Amino acid sequence: MLKAFRYRLCPTKAQEAALNEQLRLCRNLYNAALQERRDAYRKAGKTVTGYDQMKSLAEIKAALPEYRGVYSQVLQDVLKRLDRAFQAFFRRVNVGQTPGYPRFKGAGWYDSICYPQSGFSVSNKTAFFSKIGNIRIRLHRPLEGKVKTATIRKECGEWYVSYVCEVEVQPLPATGSAVGVDVGTTWFCITSDGEFTENPRHFRTAMKRLRVAQRAVARKRNKRSNRRRKAVRRVAKLHRKVSRQRLDFHHKTALKLVRENDLIAHEDLNVGGMGRGNLARSIHDVGWGQFFSLLSQKAEWAARKVVRVDPRYTSQRCNTCGHTCRENRASQSRFRCVACGHQENADLNAAQNILGRAAPSGINVAVVNASVA
């Protein structure tokens, strides 16, 4: 499987200028290639492919000598990135969706360059990139497996590199345990064995500081001033801190579930659709989509199994007798079955139902449910 390792780069001022220049050239190439595709189709009804555009790179380098300072595979990856954007656009059109047409990248919206195969290497203190040189790197943990690609990214004025490596799966010893996980906004997740994990609400905690920082941006009328640029960077750093806090919390929670259980079952939620409702802020703050993705990746790494179950009526079905109706939800937090009288925490009852629906996957959950009851 593939695993990514991310490290901080510490370029000199000259290297940072070279990196910024490469980002500018790659962005211009992306926009020019997009313009070529648009004009070819609108004026002549002709479709230009990514392979057609890659064949023109030699002519571009001859006409514009500055592109000789960019590694050839980096330029090819720029055109492949645009080609993937068009493939995704047409795929959505074919299934009846209404996607947005690929957009031109403005200054600051093209923030990464990729070395897809070669032209890079890494040692304990430096990372080498063709056409750039050796850059100091903070290698806080060793790389594993075979390095496949390297991506340099600019983030809030700082530089990072992500190495994608091909690594072997490292199975964890079997625990004989299976668990159902119900997620929410009051509690982050509730397991079928009765463990409640608090929702840290990182964005809500940072909202006061964000309001102050965003008002400072709004007061800067001149959009090209250095003061406004610094104010925008302060807002970006606050958002980055919230994102990192959420990611760290998701990593730790997912890792704990994977270490303790052979099977983890959770609801197959339409997180994107739920994020457009009345609870959009709370749902985006809790970040279920990222958590489920990390949980699947860690389970694959440890040879565990993650099962997505149908979320319908998991909160209305009695885990004891199976009776399902809306009246079973006595309140938001309590569950009381009108048929058998069974009472339970509503989220815990839902987690037990989620685990029960994983039974068709060949997992015996009777022992787990009996121990919880």
Coordinates of C-alpha atoms in Angstrom, one line a residue:
M1 CA 0.0 0.0 0.0
L2 CA 1.0 3.7 -0.3
K3 CA 1.8 5.8 2.7
A4 CA 2.7 9.5 2.7
F5 CA 5.5 11.1 4.9
R6 CA 5.4 14.9 5.3
Y7 CA 8.4 17.0 6.4
R8 CA 9.2 20.7 6.8
L9 CA 11.7 22.3 4.4
C10 CA 14.0 25.1 5.3
P11 CA 15.1 26.8 2.1
T12 CA 17.4 29.7 1.9
K13 CA 16.2 33.0 0.4
A14 CA 17.6 32.1 -3.0
Q15 CA 16.0 28.7 -2.9
E16 CA 12.7 30.2 -1.8
A17 CA 12.9 32.6 -4.7
A18 CA 13.6 29.7 -7.1
L19 CA 10.6 27.7 -5.6
N20 CA 8.3 30.7 -6.0
E21 CA 9.4 31.1 -9.6
Q22 CA 8.8 27.5 -10.4
L23 CA 5.3 27.8 -8.9
R24 CA 4.6 30.9 -11.1
L25 CA 5.9 29.1 -14.3
C26 CA 3.8 26.0 -13.5
R27 CA 0.7 28.1 -12.9
N28 CA 1.2 30.0 -16.2
L29 CA 1.6 26.7 -18.0
Y30 CA -1.6 25.3 -16.4
N31 CA -3.6 28.4 -17.4
A32 CA -2.2 28.4 -20.9
A33 CA -3.0 24.7 -21.4
L34 CA -6.5 25.3 -20.1
Q35 CA -6.9 28.3 -22.5
E36 CA -5.7 26.1 -25.4
R37 CA -8.3 23.4 -24.6
R38 CA -11.1 25.9 -24.3
D39 CA -10.2 27.8 -27.6
A40 CA -9.8 24.5 -29.5
Y41 CA -13.2 23.3 -28.6
R42 CA -15.1 26.6 -28.9
K43 CA -13.6 27.7 -32.2
A44 CA -13.0 24.3 -34.0
G45 CA -14.9 21.7 -32.0
K46 CA -11.6 19.9 -31.4
T47 CA -10.6 18.1 -28.3
V48 CA -7.0 18.6 -27.2
T49 CA -5.7 15.8 -24.9
G50 CA -3.0 15.9 -22.3
Y51 CA -0.7 13.8 -24.4
D52 CA -1.0 16.3 -27.3
Q53 CA 0.0 19.1 -25.0
M54 CA 2.9 17.2 -23.5
K55 CA 4.3 16.8 -27.0
S56 CA 4.5 20.6 -27.2
L57 CA 6.8 21.0 -24.2
A58 CA 9.9 21.0 -26.3
E59 CA 8.6 23.9 -28.4
I60 CA 7.6 25.8 -25.2
K61 CA 11.1 25.4 -23.8
A62 CA 12.6 26.6 -27.1
A63 CA 10.3 29.7 -27.2
L64 CA 10.5 30.5 -23.5
P65 CA 14.0 29.7 -22.1
E66 CA 12.8 30.2 -18.5
Y67 CA 11.0 26.9 -18.6
R68 CA 14.4 25.1 -19.0
G69 CA 14.9 25.9 -15.3
V70 CA 11.9 23.5 -14.4
Y71 CA 12.4 19.8 -14.3
S72 CA 10.8 18.1 -17.3
Q73 CA 8.6 15.7 -15.3
V74 CA 7.3 18.6 -13.2
L75 CA 6.0 20.2 -16.3
Q76 CA 4.5 17.0 -17.5
D77 CA 2.8 16.6 -14.1
V78 CA 1.2 20.1 -14.6
L79 CA -0.5 19.0 -17.8
K80 CA -1.5 15.6 -16.2
R81 CA -3.1 17.6 -13.4
L82 CA -5.1 19.6 -15.9
D83 CA -6.0 16.4 -17.7
R84 CA -7.3 14.8 -14.5
A85 CA -9.5 17.9 -13.9
F86 CA -11.1 17.4 -17.3
Q87 CA -11.6 13.7 -16.8
A88 CA -13.3 14.4 -13.5
F89 CA -15.5 17.1 -15.2
F90 CA -16.7 14.8 -17.9
R91 CA -17.2 11.9 -15.6
R92 CA -19.6 14.0 -13.5
V93 CA -21.3 15.2 -16.7
N94 CA -21.9 11.7 -17.9
V95 CA -23.6 10.6 -14.7
G96 CA -26.0 13.6 -14.9
Q97 CA -24.3 15.9 -12.4
T98 CA -23.7 19.6 -13.0
P99 CA -20.0 20.1 -12.2
G100 CA -18.1 23.4 -12.6
Y101 CA -15.8 23.7 -15.6
P102 CA -12.0 23.6 -14.7
R103 CA -10.9 27.0 -13.6
F104 CA -7.9 29.2 -14.2
K105 CA -5.5 29.4 -11.3
G106 CA -4.9 32.9 -9.8
A107 CA -1.8 34.0 -7.9
G108 CA -1.6 32.0 -4.7
W109 CA -4.0 29.3 -5.9
Y110 CA -1.3 27.1 -7.4
D111 CA 0.8 26.0 -4.4
S112 CA 2.5 22.7 -5.2
I113 CA 4.9 21.0 -7.7
C114 CA 5.3 17.3 -8.0
Y115 CA 8.2 15.1 -9.0
P116 CA 6.3 12.0 -10.1
Q117 CA 9.2 9.5 -10.7
S118 CA 12.7 10.9 -10.5
G119 CA 14.7 14.0 -10.0
F120 CA 14.7 14.0 -6.2
S121 CA 16.5 12.3 -3.3
V122 CA 16.6 12.7 0.5
S123 CA 19.2 12.2 3.2
N124 CA 19.2 12.9 6.9
K125 CA 19.7 16.6 6.6
T126 CA 19.0 17.6 3.1
A127 CA 16.5 16.9 0.3
F128 CA 17.6 17.2 -3.3
F129 CA 15.4 18.4 -6.1
S130 CA 16.5 18.7 -9.7
K131 CA 16.8 22.3 -10.9
I132 CA 16.5 23.6 -7.3
G133 CA 19.4 21.9 -5.4
N134 CA 19.8 20.6 -1.8
I135 CA 17.3 22.1 0.7
R136 CA 17.6 21.6 4.4
I137 CA 14.9 19.2 5.7
R138 CA 13.6 18.4 9.2
L139 CA 13.5 14.6 9.0
H140 CA 11.6 14.0 12.2
R141 CA 10.9 10.4 11.4
P142 CA 12.6 8.0 9.0
L143 CA 11.1 7.1 5.6
E144 CA 9.7 3.6 5.1
G145 CA 9.6 1.5 2.0
K146 CA 10.3 2.6 -1.6
V147 CA 9.8 6.3 -2.3
K148 CA 7.6 6.9 -5.4
T149 CA 6.8 10.6 -5.6
A150 CA 7.8 13.9 -4.0
T151 CA 5.5 16.9 -3.8
I152 CA 6.6 20.3 -2.6
R153 CA 3.9 22.5 -1.2
K154 CA 3.8 26.1 0.0
E155 CA 1.5 26.6 3.0
C156 CA 1.1 29.9 4.9
G157 CA 4.6 31.0 3.7
E158 CA 6.2 27.8 4.8
W159 CA 7.4 24.9 2.6
Y160 CA 6.7 21.2 3.1
V161 CA 7.5 18.1 1.1
S162 CA 5.4 14.9 1.0
Y163 CA 7.0 11.7 0.0
V164 CA 4.6 8.9 -1.1
C165 CA 6.2 5.5 -0.3
E166 CA 5.2 2.0 -1.2
V167 CA 5.3 0.0 2.1
E168 CA 4.3 -3.4 3.2
V169 CA 1.3 -4.0 5.4
Q170 CA 2.1 -4.6 9.0
P171 CA -0.8 -6.6 10.6
L172 CA -1.5 -6.2 14.3
P173 CA -2.2 -9.2 16.5
A174 CA -5.8 -10.3 16.6
T175 CA -7.9 -9.0 19.5
G176 CA -11.1 -11.0 18.9
S177 CA -13.1 -7.8 19.3
A178 CA -15.6 -6.0 17.1
V179 CA -17.2 -2.6 17.7
G180 CA -19.9 -0.4 16.2
V181 CA -19.3 3.4 16.1
D182 CA -22.0 6.0 16.0
V183 CA -20.8 9.5 15.3
G184 CA -22.5 12.8 16.3
T185 CA -22.0 16.4 17.1
T186 CA -22.7 16.3 20.9
W187 CA -20.3 13.4 21.3
F188 CA -17.7 12.8 18.6
C189 CA -18.3 9.1 18.6
I190 CA -19.9 6.5 20.8
T191 CA -18.9 2.8 20.6
S192 CA -21.1 -0.2 21.1
D193 CA -19.1 -1.2 24.2
G194 CA -20.2 2.0 25.9
E195 CA -17.2 4.3 25.4
F196 CA -18.0 8.0 24.8
T197 CA -15.5 10.3 23.1
E198 CA -15.9 14.0 23.6
N199 CA -16.2 16.3 20.6
P200 CA -13.4 18.9 21.0
R201 CA -15.1 21.5 18.8
H202 CA -11.8 23.0 17.6
F203 CA -13.4 25.6 15.2
R204 CA -15.9 26.8 17.7
T205 CA -13.1 27.4 20.2
A206 CA -11.1 29.4 17.7
M207 CA -14.0 31.5 16.4
K208 CA -13.3 34.5 18.7
R209 CA -9.8 34.8 17.5
L210 CA -10.9 34.3 13.9
R211 CA -13.5 37.0 14.1
V212 CA -10.8 39.5 15.4
A213 CA -8.4 38.5 12.7
Q214 CA -11.0 38.6 9.9
R215 CA -12.2 42.1 10.9
A216 CA -8.6 43.2 10.7
V217 CA -8.5 42.0 7.1
A218 CA -11.8 43.8 6.4
R219 CA -10.4 47.1 7.6
K220 CA -7.5 47.0 5.1
R221 CA -9.0 48.7 2.0
N222 CA -5.9 48.4 -0.2
K223 CA -5.9 44.8 -1.3
R224 CA -2.2 45.1 -2.5
S225 CA -0.8 46.5 0.7
N226 CA 1.7 44.6 2.8
R227 CA -0.4 45.1 6.0
R228 CA -3.4 43.4 4.4
R229 CA -1.2 40.5 3.2
K230 CA 0.1 40.0 6.7
A231 CA -3.5 40.1 8.1
V232 CA -4.6 37.5 5.6
R233 CA -1.7 35.3 6.5
R234 CA -2.7 35.5 10.2
V235 CA -6.2 34.3 9.3
A236 CA -4.8 31.5 7.3
K237 CA -2.5 30.4 10.1
L238 CA -5.5 30.3 12.5
H239 CA -7.4 28.1 10.1
R240 CA -4.3 25.9 9.6
K241 CA -4.1 25.5 13.4
V242 CA -7.7 24.4 13.6
S243 CA -7.2 22.0 10.7
R244 CA -4.1 20.5 12.4
Q245 CA -5.8 20.1 15.7
R246 CA -8.7 18.3 14.1
L247 CA -6.3 16.0 12.1
D248 CA -4.3 15.1 15.2
F249 CA -7.5 14.3 17.1
H250 CA -8.8 12.1 14.2
H251 CA -5.5 10.3 13.9
K252 CA -5.4 9.4 17.6
T253 CA -9.1 8.3 17.8
A254 CA -8.8 6.2 14.6
L255 CA -5.6 4.6 15.8
K256 CA -7.1 3.7 19.2
L257 CA -10.1 2.0 17.5
V258 CA -7.8 0.0 15.1
R259 CA -5.5 -1.2 17.8
E260 CA -8.3 -2.4 20.0
N261 CA -10.7 -4.1 17.5
D262 CA -10.5 -6.5 14.6
L263 CA -13.6 -5.0 13.0
I264 CA -15.0 -1.5 13.1
A265 CA -18.5 -0.8 11.8
H266 CA -19.8 2.7 11.1
E267 CA -22.6 4.3 9.2
D268 CA -22.2 5.0 5.5
L269 CA -23.1 8.7 5.8
N270 CA -23.5 11.3 3.0
V271 CA -21.3 13.7 4.8
G272 CA -21.2 16.2 1.9
G273 CA -25.0 16.4 1.8
M274 CA -25.3 16.7 5.5
G275 CA -22.7 19.6 5.4
R276 CA -25.2 21.7 3.4
G277 CA -28.0 21.6 6.0
N278 CA -28.8 23.6 9.2
L279 CA -26.0 22.0 11.1
A280 CA -23.4 22.7 8.5
R281 CA -20.9 24.5 10.8
S282 CA -21.0 21.8 13.4
I283 CA -20.7 19.0 10.9
H284 CA -17.7 20.6 9.1
D285 CA -16.1 21.2 12.5
V286 CA -16.4 17.6 13.6
G287 CA -15.0 16.3 10.2
W288 CA -16.6 12.9 9.8
G289 CA -15.3 12.5 6.2
Q290 CA -11.7 12.9 7.2
F291 CA -12.1 10.6 10.2
F292 CA -13.7 7.8 8.2
S293 CA -10.9 8.1 5.5
L294 CA -8.2 7.9 8.1
L295 CA -9.9 5.0 9.8
S296 CA -10.0 3.0 6.6
Q297 CA -6.4 3.7 5.8
K298 CA -5.2 2.7 9.3
A299 CA -7.3 -0.4 9.2
E300 CA -5.8 -1.4 5.8
W301 CA -2.3 -0.8 7.2
A302 CA -3.0 -3.0 10.2
A303 CA -5.0 -5.7 8.3
R304 CA -8.2 -4.8 10.1
K305 CA -11.6 -4.6 8.6
V306 CA -13.9 -1.5 8.4
V307 CA -17.5 -2.1 7.4
R308 CA -19.9 0.7 6.3
V309 CA -23.5 -0.1 7.1
D310 CA -26.8 1.4 6.0
P311 CA -27.6 4.3 8.4
R312 CA -31.4 4.2 8.0
Y313 CA -33.3 3.7 11.3
T314 CA -30.3 2.9 13.4
S315 CA -31.4 5.5 15.9
Q316 CA -35.1 4.3 15.9
R317 CA -34.6 0.5 16.1
C318 CA -34.6 -1.2 19.5
N319 CA -31.4 -3.3 19.9
T320 CA -33.2 -5.8 22.2
C321 CA -36.4 -6.7 20.4
G322 CA -35.9 -5.1 16.9
H323 CA -39.0 -2.9 17.1
T324 CA -38.5 0.2 14.9
C325 CA -40.6 3.4 15.1
R326 CA -40.1 7.1 15.6
E327 CA -41.7 7.1 19.0
N328 CA -38.8 5.0 20.4
R329 CA -36.8 8.2 20.6
A330 CA -38.1 9.5 23.9
S331 CA -35.8 12.5 23.6
Q332 CA -32.6 13.5 21.8
S333 CA -30.4 11.6 24.3
R334 CA -32.6 8.8 25.6
F335 CA -34.1 5.7 23.8
R336 CA -37.2 3.9 25.2
C337 CA -38.7 1.1 23.2
V338 CA -42.5 1.4 23.1
A339 CA -42.8 -2.4 22.5
C340 CA -40.6 -4.0 25.1
G341 CA -39.8 -1.0 27.4
H342 CA -36.0 -1.3 26.9
Q343 CA -34.3 2.0 27.9
E344 CA -30.8 3.0 26.8
N345 CA -28.7 6.0 25.8
A346 CA -29.9 6.8 22.3
D347 CA -26.4 7.0 20.8
L348 CA -25.3 3.7 22.5
N349 CA -28.3 1.9 21.2
A350 CA -27.5 3.2 17.7
A351 CA -23.9 2.0 18.0
Q352 CA -25.1 -1.5 19.0
N353 CA -27.5 -1.5 16.0
I354 CA -24.6 -0.5 13.7
L355 CA -22.5 -3.4 15.0
G356 CA -25.5 -5.8 14.5
R357 CA -25.7 -4.8 10.9
A358 CA -22.1 -5.8 10.3
A359 CA -23.1 -9.4 11.0
P360 CA -23.7 -10.2 7.2
S361 CA -20.0 -9.6 6.7
G362 CA -19.2 -12.9 8.5
I363 CA -18.5 -11.5 11.9
N364 CA -20.1 -13.1 15.0
V365 CA -21.3 -10.2 17.1
A366 CA -23.6 -12.1 19.5
V367 CA -20.9 -12.3 22.2
V368 CA -20.1 -8.6 22.0
N369 CA -23.8 -7.6 22.2
A370 CA -24.4 -10.0 25.1
S371 CA -21.5 -8.5 27.1
V372 CA -22.8 -5.0 26.5
A373 CA -26.3 -5.9 27.6

